Amino acid sequence: MGYPEDVDQFRKDIEAGFKCKFEGPLKEYVGSKIDMTRRKSGTEIKITQPVLVQSLEDEFNLPEGKPPKVPATAGQILITEPGGVNLDKKGSKTYRSGTAKLMYMMQWSRPDIYNAVRGLARHMAKPQERHLKAMQGCMRYVLATRNRGLLIRPEGTWNGRKGYKFRIHGRSDSDYAANIQDRRSISGGRTFLNGAPVVFRSATQRFVTLSVTEAETAAGVMVAQDMMYVYRILTSMGLEVELPMLLEMDNKGAVDLANNWSSGGRTRHVDTRNFYLRELKDEGLLCIEHVPGVDNDADIFTKNTPYGIFNKHVRQFVGEDEYVDQDTQTPE
């Protein structure tokens, strides 16, 4: 990172000291196609996986019909149905193989399917017919949006000079006690660097929370850790970060707890997580603020949303691509 002439000289020094070959601009990485576009306003990188997407059509006998407009049915929560029909050995192998492909895609190029695939991955051990249908629905959505991919388009351009400060911004959300079988909540969140997504996650919480506020706090801590990870990477390279970093949550109770050192009887059991957020705040590293739920794009990482909400938020991660409905600006 730095002036182009310095980068070019560094490359020449590496080639002089080691036996290596310059392959030119990066166009492919771990099976991902990387399209880089340079403009006066900045550099734009789009990551897709066309070969892997095509394999879904070639290897899986997917049902025909009108493809879904979202990765999973709105409100869908996959559980192990009592008395449900378990897949046979061949069906289970198909399910595990397909889910594994989708998991690889969600990590590298398709943040839009993250929550749906998280739900599928919970049933790898003993999948049922309902789970297989949900997997096929997700695959059909991916095939219908095969050109969609992760868009990294940071705001502004760094000229390599000292004194430039990068901006880290996080948002978190949770779906309280979503799974009726174990009552674990879902944590979701994303971290942006200069307005571009660099971390996004959807994860089942490893503990049972006792309130919505506690679940939201746990999700906030997860995103705060991701933000600190990005912060440490940048500072380890000698780069500067604008402080405090902004973490937004859509639960006012969780925001108030993070900004207040007092704790009541009903929240005393979650003080460890609150202390983590409070210490980051007191050290000047973090600022925790409230964001309205309708504007919280982390929502799509905690639950399977209706198309209106999904279409509004997904553009933050894939851009205004050919599949985004421009007429749908507000949640349905």
PDB file of C-alpha atoms in Angstrom, residues 76-82 84-86 95 119-120 122-123 126-132 134 178-183:
ATOM      1  CA  GLN A  76     -38.524 -19.757   7.987  1.00  0.00           C
ATOM      2  CA  ILE A  77     -36.763 -21.391  10.956  1.00  0.00           C
ATOM      3  CA  LEU A  78     -35.507 -24.894  10.254  1.00  0.00           C
ATOM      4  CA  ILE A  79     -35.834 -27.391  13.098  1.00  0.00           C
ATOM      5  CA  THR A  80     -35.710 -31.163  13.411  1.00  0.00           C
ATOM      6  CA  GLU A  81     -39.381 -32.064  13.096  1.00  0.00           C
ATOM      7  CA  PRO A  82     -40.598 -34.763  15.516  1.00  0.00           C
ATOM      8  CA  GLY A  84     -40.335 -35.907  10.237  1.00  0.00           C
ATOM      9  CA  VAL A  85     -38.997 -38.014   7.354  1.00  0.00           C
ATOM     10  CA  ASN A  86     -35.218 -38.345   7.537  1.00  0.00           C
ATOM     11  CA  TYR A  95     -27.734 -32.392   1.327  1.00  0.00           C
ATOM     12  CA  GLY A 119     -29.935 -22.476   9.135  1.00  0.00           C
ATOM     13  CA  LEU A 120     -29.165 -25.264   6.664  1.00  0.00           C
ATOM     14  CA  ARG A 122     -27.365 -26.806  11.598  1.00  0.00           C
ATOM     15  CA  HIS A 123     -28.877 -29.994  10.158  1.00  0.00           C
ATOM     16  CA  LYS A 126     -29.538 -35.731  10.381  1.00  0.00           C
ATOM     17  CA  PRO A 127     -31.230 -33.827   7.528  1.00  0.00           C
ATOM     18  CA  GLN A 128     -34.918 -34.234   6.774  1.00  0.00           C
ATOM     19  CA  GLU A 129     -36.967 -33.726   3.610  1.00  0.00           C
ATOM     20  CA  ARG A 130     -37.975 -30.240   4.705  1.00  0.00           C
ATOM     21  CA  HIS A 131     -34.312 -29.262   5.002  1.00  0.00           C
ATOM     22  CA  LEU A 132     -33.583 -30.590   1.519  1.00  0.00           C
ATOM     23  CA  ALA A 134     -35.062 -25.425   1.800  1.00  0.00           C
ATOM     24  CA  ALA A 178     -35.523 -17.888  17.459  1.00  0.00           C
ATOM     25  CA  ASN A 179     -35.108 -21.666  17.637  1.00  0.00           C
ATOM     26  CA  ILE A 180     -38.036 -23.249  19.472  1.00  0.00           C
ATOM     27  CA  GLN A 181     -36.041 -26.422  20.175  1.00  0.00           C
ATOM     28  CA  ASP A 182     -33.154 -24.889  22.126  1.00  0.00           C
ATOM     29  CA  ARG A 183     -34.235 -21.222  22.390  1.00  0.00           C
TER      30      ARG A 183
END
